[in-house]
Amino acid sequence: DLCVYIVIDTVLPERAEFEFLRAKHFRINPIRLRGEESAGICFPLSILPDSVWAEKGNLWRGEVGYDVTEHLGVTHYEKPMPAELAGQAHGGIPGFLIVTDEDNLRTYPTALEELWGRPFYITRKDDGSSGTFFIRGGEFGVCSRRIHLKESETNGFWRMARKYDIENVLRKAFPDTDIALQGEIVGPGIQDNHLGLKEMELHFFNLFEIVRRHYLGYDALVKFAQTYSIPM
């Protein structure tokens, strides 16, 4: 049967159908059931509101892949920012940047078909808090995942910028290019510190040319990391 599939880290609205999730604050968490990993939850089509049937027609009985996110009013769960990474904000992340948000293959299984037969590389997803460091129009800036941060002596993202001398590295490596470097801060006090680190580190995974809207490839990222002793 067709069903409504809702992925992990989704927050459902406070409706009678979802009342059984109140103790979990209406959030879908990864759990194990009878020893098997659960990557979401399924509901019958009957949970869909009248707006779906009005849009698709009363004779409609569902179609594979139809996105009902807005109809259901679900939202994506955002992990709270650890205290050592929070700071004063200039505002939201600038519009010329792209928020770091790696897709989960379980959410987009058709991506396998797009990748089949093509070369690929494998990296490890470290569980921390992502940030972006950029130079745009000659100005250096530091962002958490969604916030443009004011310069600070105590903020974790700015501390990492100084630790790895990111501003000078970017100016030297890309003297005539508006560029952004993105990475994951990991260590004590951040997402349970699964790597068991003694101090904060920043592990980079993206180089982004801002004007061209273009991510540099793996080879370019490796060369950059090796040349400037930047950890990937």
PDB file of N, CA and C in Angstrom, residues 99-176:
ATOM      1  N   VAL A  99      23.896  26.981   2.764  1.00  0.00           N
ATOM      2  CA  VAL A  99      23.919  26.319   4.068  1.00  0.00           C
ATOM      3  C   VAL A  99      24.400  24.877   3.898  1.00  0.00           C
ATOM      4  N   THR A 100      25.273  24.440   4.792  1.00  0.00           N
ATOM      5  CA  THR A 100      25.744  23.051   4.744  1.00  0.00           C
ATOM      6  C   THR A 100      24.601  22.125   5.147  1.00  0.00           C
ATOM      7  N   ASP A 101      24.280  21.197   4.285  1.00  0.00           N
ATOM      8  CA  ASP A 101      23.168  20.284   4.562  1.00  0.00           C
ATOM      9  C   ASP A 101      23.327  19.059   3.676  1.00  0.00           C
ATOM     10  N   GLU A 102      24.128  18.095   4.116  1.00  0.00           N
ATOM     11  CA  GLU A 102      24.370  16.895   3.314  1.00  0.00           C
ATOM     12  C   GLU A 102      23.131  16.018   3.335  1.00  0.00           C
ATOM     13  N   ASP A 103      22.699  15.606   2.152  1.00  0.00           N
ATOM     14  CA  ASP A 103      21.489  14.800   2.042  1.00  0.00           C
ATOM     15  C   ASP A 103      21.716  13.369   2.517  1.00  0.00           C
ATOM     16  N   ASN A 104      20.704  12.810   3.165  1.00  0.00           N
ATOM     17  CA  ASN A 104      20.722  11.415   3.593  1.00  0.00           C
ATOM     18  C   ASN A 104      20.168  10.553   2.462  1.00  0.00           C
ATOM     19  N   LEU A 105      20.900   9.524   2.090  1.00  0.00           N
ATOM     20  CA  LEU A 105      20.482   8.673   0.978  1.00  0.00           C
ATOM     21  C   LEU A 105      19.118   8.034   1.228  1.00  0.00           C
ATOM     22  N   ARG A 106      18.778   7.836   2.491  1.00  0.00           N
ATOM     23  CA  ARG A 106      17.471   7.248   2.794  1.00  0.00           C
ATOM     24  C   ARG A 106      16.340   8.200   2.408  1.00  0.00           C
ATOM     25  N   THR A 107      16.637   9.490   2.431  1.00  0.00           N
ATOM     26  CA  THR A 107      15.639  10.476   2.059  1.00  0.00           C
ATOM     27  C   THR A 107      15.517  10.591   0.542  1.00  0.00           C
ATOM     28  N   TYR A 108      16.625  10.370  -0.164  1.00  0.00           N
ATOM     29  CA  TYR A 108      16.650  10.500  -1.622  1.00  0.00           C
ATOM     30  C   TYR A 108      17.217   9.230  -2.254  1.00  0.00           C
ATOM     31  N   PRO A 109      16.510   8.107  -2.137  1.00  0.00           N
ATOM     32  CA  PRO A 109      17.049   6.837  -2.652  1.00  0.00           C
ATOM     33  C   PRO A 109      17.294   6.845  -4.153  1.00  0.00           C
ATOM     34  N   THR A 110      16.585   7.709  -4.905  1.00  0.00           N
ATOM     35  CA  THR A 110      16.804   7.757  -6.351  1.00  0.00           C
ATOM     36  C   THR A 110      18.187   8.299  -6.708  1.00  0.00           C
ATOM     37  N   ALA A 111      18.883   8.884  -5.724  1.00  0.00           N
ATOM     38  CA  ALA A 111      20.242   9.370  -5.990  1.00  0.00           C
ATOM     39  C   ALA A 111      21.166   8.221  -6.387  1.00  0.00           C
ATOM     40  N   LEU A 112      20.854   7.007  -5.929  1.00  0.00           N
ATOM     41  CA  LEU A 112      21.668   5.849  -6.313  1.00  0.00           C
ATOM     42  C   LEU A 112      21.695   5.678  -7.823  1.00  0.00           C
ATOM     43  N   GLU A 113      20.546   5.882  -8.449  1.00  0.00           N
ATOM     44  CA  GLU A 113      20.474   5.739  -9.899  1.00  0.00           C
ATOM     45  C   GLU A 113      21.321   6.794 -10.599  1.00  0.00           C
ATOM     46  N   GLU A 114      21.363   8.006 -10.041  1.00  0.00           N
ATOM     47  CA  GLU A 114      22.160   9.078 -10.636  1.00  0.00           C
ATOM     48  C   GLU A 114      23.660   8.796 -10.505  1.00  0.00           C
ATOM     49  N   LEU A 115      24.046   8.119  -9.433  1.00  0.00           N
ATOM     50  CA  LEU A 115      25.465   7.891  -9.156  1.00  0.00           C
ATOM     51  C   LEU A 115      25.995   6.587  -9.743  1.00  0.00           C
ATOM     52  N   TRP A 116      25.098   5.712 -10.152  1.00  0.00           N
ATOM     53  CA  TRP A 116      25.504   4.371 -10.585  1.00  0.00           C
ATOM     54  C   TRP A 116      26.511   4.448 -11.736  1.00  0.00           C
ATOM     55  N   GLY A 117      27.645   3.736 -11.585  1.00  0.00           N
ATOM     56  CA  GLY A 117      28.650   3.666 -12.634  1.00  0.00           C
ATOM     57  C   GLY A 117      29.587   4.853 -12.702  1.00  0.00           C
ATOM     58  N   ARG A 118      29.424   5.817 -11.810  1.00  0.00           N
ATOM     59  CA  ARG A 118      30.285   7.005 -11.829  1.00  0.00           C
ATOM     60  C   ARG A 118      31.329   6.901 -10.718  1.00  0.00           C
ATOM     61  N   PRO A 119      32.486   7.534 -10.897  1.00  0.00           N
ATOM     62  CA  PRO A 119      33.514   7.487  -9.837  1.00  0.00           C
ATOM     63  C   PRO A 119      33.043   8.247  -8.605  1.00  0.00           C
ATOM     64  N   PHE A 120      33.473   7.807  -7.447  1.00  0.00           N
ATOM     65  CA  PHE A 120      33.080   8.463  -6.203  1.00  0.00           C
ATOM     66  C   PHE A 120      34.195   8.324  -5.180  1.00  0.00           C
ATOM     67  N   TYR A 121      34.118   9.084  -4.128  1.00  0.00           N
ATOM     68  CA  TYR A 121      35.047   8.938  -3.006  1.00  0.00           C
ATOM     69  C   TYR A 121      34.238   8.890  -1.725  1.00  0.00           C
ATOM     70  N   ILE A 122      34.821   8.341  -0.697  1.00  0.00           N
ATOM     71  CA  ILE A 122      34.127   8.124   0.570  1.00  0.00           C
ATOM     72  C   ILE A 122      34.778   8.977   1.658  1.00  0.00           C
ATOM     73  N   THR A 123      33.951   9.687   2.412  1.00  0.00           N
ATOM     74  CA  THR A 123      34.442  10.432   3.566  1.00  0.00           C
ATOM     75  C   THR A 123      33.636  10.040   4.795  1.00  0.00           C
ATOM     76  N   ARG A 124      34.078  10.482   5.956  1.00  0.00           N
ATOM     77  CA  ARG A 124      33.380  10.200   7.197  1.00  0.00           C
ATOM     78  C   ARG A 124      32.636  11.457   7.646  1.00  0.00           C
ATOM     79  N   LYS A 125      31.386  11.276   8.049  1.00  0.00           N
ATOM     80  CA  LYS A 125      30.601  12.401   8.574  1.00  0.00           C
ATOM     81  C   LYS A 125      30.845  12.514  10.077  1.00  0.00           C
ATOM     82  N   ASP A 126      31.639  13.510  10.482  1.00  0.00           N
ATOM     83  CA  ASP A 126      31.887  13.745  11.900  1.00  0.00           C
ATOM     84  C   ASP A 126      30.703  14.491  12.507  1.00  0.00           C
ATOM     85  N   ASP A 127      30.279  14.057  13.676  1.00  0.00           N
ATOM     86  CA  ASP A 127      29.089  14.613  14.313  1.00  0.00           C
ATOM     87  C   ASP A 127      29.486  15.809  15.170  1.00  0.00           C
ATOM     88  N   GLY A 128      29.351  17.004  14.584  1.00  0.00           N
ATOM     89  CA  GLY A 128      29.693  18.212  15.315  1.00  0.00           C
ATOM     90  C   GLY A 128      28.748  19.337  14.962  1.00  0.00           C
ATOM     91  N   SER A 129      29.311  20.499  14.676  1.00  0.00           N
ATOM     92  CA  SER A 129      28.502  21.656  14.293  1.00  0.00           C
ATOM     93  C   SER A 129      29.206  22.343  13.128  1.00  0.00           C
ATOM     94  N   SER A 130      28.493  22.502  12.000  1.00  0.00           N
ATOM     95  CA  SER A 130      29.144  23.000  10.792  1.00  0.00           C
ATOM     96  C   SER A 130      29.232  24.518  10.777  1.00  0.00           C
ATOM     97  N   GLY A 131      30.254  25.013  10.087  1.00  0.00           N
ATOM     98  CA  GLY A 131      30.462  26.450   9.962  1.00  0.00           C
ATOM     99  C   GLY A 131      31.042  26.795   8.609  1.00  0.00           C
ATOM    100  N   THR A 132      30.979  28.083   8.265  1.00  0.00           N
ATOM    101  CA  THR A 132      31.483  28.576   6.987  1.00  0.00           C
ATOM    102  C   THR A 132      32.380  29.786   7.224  1.00  0.00           C
ATOM    103  N   PHE A 133      33.514  29.814   6.530  1.00  0.00           N
ATOM    104  CA  PHE A 133      34.491  30.896   6.634  1.00  0.00           C
ATOM    105  C   PHE A 133      34.693  31.436   5.222  1.00  0.00           C
ATOM    106  N   PHE A 134      34.499  32.736   5.025  1.00  0.00           N
ATOM    107  CA  PHE A 134      34.470  33.227   3.655  1.00  0.00           C
ATOM    108  C   PHE A 134      35.208  34.552   3.500  1.00  0.00           C
ATOM    109  N   ILE A 135      35.615  34.820   2.269  1.00  0.00           N
ATOM    110  CA  ILE A 135      36.091  36.140   1.860  1.00  0.00           C
ATOM    111  C   ILE A 135      35.218  36.580   0.693  1.00  0.00           C
ATOM    112  N   ARG A 136      34.580  37.725   0.854  1.00  0.00           N
ATOM    113  CA  ARG A 136      33.670  38.256  -0.163  1.00  0.00           C
ATOM    114  C   ARG A 136      33.945  39.749  -0.302  1.00  0.00           C
ATOM    115  N   GLY A 137      34.345  40.190  -1.490  1.00  0.00           N
ATOM    116  CA  GLY A 137      34.658  41.594  -1.697  1.00  0.00           C
ATOM    117  C   GLY A 137      35.768  42.096  -0.796  1.00  0.00           C
ATOM    118  N   GLY A 138      36.720  41.226  -0.473  1.00  0.00           N
ATOM    119  CA  GLY A 138      37.848  41.592   0.369  1.00  0.00           C
ATOM    120  C   GLY A 138      37.600  41.485   1.853  1.00  0.00           C
ATOM    121  N   GLU A 139      36.344  41.241   2.273  1.00  0.00           N
ATOM    122  CA  GLU A 139      35.996  41.142   3.687  1.00  0.00           C
ATOM    123  C   GLU A 139      35.952  39.683   4.126  1.00  0.00           C
ATOM    124  N   PHE A 140      36.520  39.414   5.320  1.00  0.00           N
ATOM    125  CA  PHE A 140      36.511  38.068   5.883  1.00  0.00           C
ATOM    126  C   PHE A 140      35.336  37.926   6.846  1.00  0.00           C
ATOM    127  N   GLY A 141      34.636  36.790   6.763  1.00  0.00           N
ATOM    128  CA  GLY A 141      33.500  36.559   7.642  1.00  0.00           C
ATOM    129  C   GLY A 141      33.445  35.138   8.160  1.00  0.00           C
ATOM    130  N   VAL A 142      32.769  34.967   9.294  1.00  0.00           N
ATOM    131  CA  VAL A 142      32.639  33.664   9.948  1.00  0.00           C
ATOM    132  C   VAL A 142      31.168  33.407  10.254  1.00  0.00           C
ATOM    133  N   CYS A 143      30.708  32.210   9.931  1.00  0.00           N
ATOM    134  CA  CYS A 143      29.311  31.857  10.155  1.00  0.00           C
ATOM    135  C   CYS A 143      29.205  30.505  10.850  1.00  0.00           C
ATOM    136  N   SER A 144      28.181  30.368  11.689  1.00  0.00           N
ATOM    137  CA  SER A 144      27.768  29.035  12.115  1.00  0.00           C
ATOM    138  C   SER A 144      26.929  28.482  10.963  1.00  0.00           C
ATOM    139  N   ARG A 145      26.153  27.450  11.196  1.00  0.00           N
ATOM    140  CA  ARG A 145      25.404  26.866  10.078  1.00  0.00           C
ATOM    141  C   ARG A 145      24.435  27.867   9.456  1.00  0.00           C
ATOM    142  N   ARG A 146      23.785  28.692  10.298  1.00  0.00           N
ATOM    143  CA  ARG A 146      22.776  29.613   9.764  1.00  0.00           C
ATOM    144  C   ARG A 146      22.955  31.069  10.199  1.00  0.00           C
ATOM    145  N   ILE A 147      24.002  31.370  10.984  1.00  0.00           N
ATOM    146  CA  ILE A 147      24.159  32.707  11.541  1.00  0.00           C
ATOM    147  C   ILE A 147      25.505  33.308  11.141  1.00  0.00           C
ATOM    148  N   HIS A 148      25.486  34.559  10.690  1.00  0.00           N
ATOM    149  CA  HIS A 148      26.704  35.328  10.425  1.00  0.00           C
ATOM    150  C   HIS A 148      27.148  35.929  11.756  1.00  0.00           C
ATOM    151  N   LEU A 149      28.311  35.528  12.250  1.00  0.00           N
ATOM    152  CA  LEU A 149      28.732  35.846  13.610  1.00  0.00           C
ATOM    153  C   LEU A 149      29.640  37.073  13.670  1.00  0.00           C
ATOM    154  N   LYS A 150      29.409  37.910  14.689  1.00  0.00           N
ATOM    155  CA  LYS A 150      30.323  39.019  14.950  1.00  0.00           C
ATOM    156  C   LYS A 150      31.633  38.466  15.512  1.00  0.00           C
ATOM    157  N   GLU A 151      32.716  39.201  15.240  1.00  0.00           N
ATOM    158  CA  GLU A 151      34.022  38.740  15.719  1.00  0.00           C
ATOM    159  C   GLU A 151      34.037  38.690  17.246  1.00  0.00           C
ATOM    160  N   SER A 152      34.655  37.626  17.778  1.00  0.00           N
ATOM    161  CA  SER A 152      34.628  37.388  19.218  1.00  0.00           C
ATOM    162  C   SER A 152      35.880  36.635  19.635  1.00  0.00           C
ATOM    163  N   GLU A 153      36.326  36.900  20.853  1.00  0.00           N
ATOM    164  CA  GLU A 153      37.478  36.176  21.399  1.00  0.00           C
ATOM    165  C   GLU A 153      37.079  34.809  21.938  1.00  0.00           C
ATOM    166  N   THR A 154      35.800  34.660  22.301  1.00  0.00           N
ATOM    167  CA  THR A 154      35.374  33.430  22.975  1.00  0.00           C
ATOM    168  C   THR A 154      34.573  32.489  22.076  1.00  0.00           C
ATOM    169  N   ASN A 155      33.959  32.993  21.026  1.00  0.00           N
ATOM    170  CA  ASN A 155      33.134  32.142  20.172  1.00  0.00           C
ATOM    171  C   ASN A 155      33.968  31.049  19.517  1.00  0.00           C
ATOM    172  N   GLY A 156      33.442  29.810  19.533  1.00  0.00           N
ATOM    173  CA  GLY A 156      34.189  28.661  19.033  1.00  0.00           C
ATOM    174  C   GLY A 156      34.557  28.749  17.564  1.00  0.00           C
ATOM    175  N   PHE A 157      33.648  29.279  16.735  1.00  0.00           N
ATOM    176  CA  PHE A 157      33.945  29.389  15.302  1.00  0.00           C
ATOM    177  C   PHE A 157      35.075  30.384  15.042  1.00  0.00           C
ATOM    178  N   TRP A 158      35.054  31.509  15.753  1.00  0.00           N
ATOM    179  CA  TRP A 158      36.134  32.484  15.593  1.00  0.00           C
ATOM    180  C   TRP A 158      37.450  31.957  16.166  1.00  0.00           C
ATOM    181  N   ARG A 159      37.360  31.174  17.231  1.00  0.00           N
ATOM    182  CA  ARG A 159      38.586  30.557  17.768  1.00  0.00           C
ATOM    183  C   ARG A 159      39.201  29.608  16.752  1.00  0.00           C
ATOM    184  N   MET A 160      38.358  28.855  16.036  1.00  0.00           N
ATOM    185  CA  MET A 160      38.869  27.949  15.006  1.00  0.00           C
ATOM    186  C   MET A 160      39.454  28.729  13.823  1.00  0.00           C
ATOM    187  N   ALA A 161      38.844  29.878  13.514  1.00  0.00           N
ATOM    188  CA  ALA A 161      39.375  30.706  12.429  1.00  0.00           C
ATOM    189  C   ALA A 161      40.800  31.148  12.743  1.00  0.00           C
ATOM    190  N   ARG A 162      41.046  31.472  14.015  1.00  0.00           N
ATOM    191  CA  ARG A 162      42.393  31.893  14.413  1.00  0.00           C
ATOM    192  C   ARG A 162      43.340  30.696  14.530  1.00  0.00           C
ATOM    193  N   LYS A 163      42.818  29.592  15.045  1.00  0.00           N
ATOM    194  CA  LYS A 163      43.662  28.410  15.232  1.00  0.00           C
ATOM    195  C   LYS A 163      44.273  27.943  13.921  1.00  0.00           C
ATOM    196  N   TYR A 164      43.480  27.984  12.852  1.00  0.00           N
ATOM    197  CA  TYR A 164      43.954  27.504  11.551  1.00  0.00           C
ATOM    198  C   TYR A 164      44.319  28.649  10.607  1.00  0.00           C
ATOM    199  N   ASP A 165      44.335  29.893  11.141  1.00  0.00           N
ATOM    200  CA  ASP A 165      44.724  31.071  10.358  1.00  0.00           C
ATOM    201  C   ASP A 165      43.954  31.124   9.035  1.00  0.00           C
ATOM    202  N   ILE A 166      42.659  30.874   9.103  1.00  0.00           N
ATOM    203  CA  ILE A 166      41.862  30.680   7.898  1.00  0.00           C
ATOM    204  C   ILE A 166      41.848  31.915   7.000  1.00  0.00           C
ATOM    205  N   GLU A 167      41.733  33.100   7.596  1.00  0.00           N
ATOM    206  CA  GLU A 167      41.672  34.302   6.756  1.00  0.00           C
ATOM    207  C   GLU A 167      42.914  34.423   5.880  1.00  0.00           C
ATOM    208  N   ASN A 168      44.098  34.310   6.472  1.00  0.00           N
ATOM    209  CA  ASN A 168      45.330  34.454   5.702  1.00  0.00           C
ATOM    210  C   ASN A 168      45.521  33.313   4.710  1.00  0.00           C
ATOM    211  N   VAL A 169      45.109  32.116   5.095  1.00  0.00           N
ATOM    212  CA  VAL A 169      45.217  30.974   4.182  1.00  0.00           C
ATOM    213  C   VAL A 169      44.351  31.200   2.945  1.00  0.00           C
ATOM    214  N   LEU A 170      43.106  31.644   3.146  1.00  0.00           N
ATOM    215  CA  LEU A 170      42.220  31.874   2.003  1.00  0.00           C
ATOM    216  C   LEU A 170      42.732  33.002   1.113  1.00  0.00           C
ATOM    217  N   ARG A 171      43.264  34.066   1.726  1.00  0.00           N
ATOM    218  CA  ARG A 171      43.783  35.179   0.923  1.00  0.00           C
ATOM    219  C   ARG A 171      44.993  34.747   0.099  1.00  0.00           C
ATOM    220  N   LYS A 172      45.806  33.889   0.671  1.00  0.00           N
ATOM    221  CA  LYS A 172      46.998  33.427  -0.046  1.00  0.00           C
ATOM    222  C   LYS A 172      46.631  32.433  -1.140  1.00  0.00           C
ATOM    223  N   ALA A 173      45.710  31.499  -0.844  1.00  0.00           N
ATOM    224  CA  ALA A 173      45.360  30.456  -1.802  1.00  0.00           C
ATOM    225  C   ALA A 173      44.474  30.981  -2.927  1.00  0.00           C
ATOM    226  N   PHE A 174      43.632  31.984  -2.625  1.00  0.00           N
ATOM    227  CA  PHE A 174      42.674  32.493  -3.610  1.00  0.00           C
ATOM    228  C   PHE A 174      42.716  34.025  -3.614  1.00  0.00           C
ATOM    229  N   PRO A 175      43.816  34.607  -4.079  1.00  0.00           N
ATOM    230  CA  PRO A 175      43.992  36.056  -3.965  1.00  0.00           C
ATOM    231  C   PRO A 175      42.982  36.881  -4.759  1.00  0.00           C
ATOM    232  N   ASP A 176      42.432  36.325  -5.830  1.00  0.00           N
ATOM    233  CA  ASP A 176      41.526  37.080  -6.692  1.00  0.00           C
ATOM    234  C   ASP A 176      40.135  36.461  -6.770  1.00  0.00           C
TER     235      ASP A 176
END
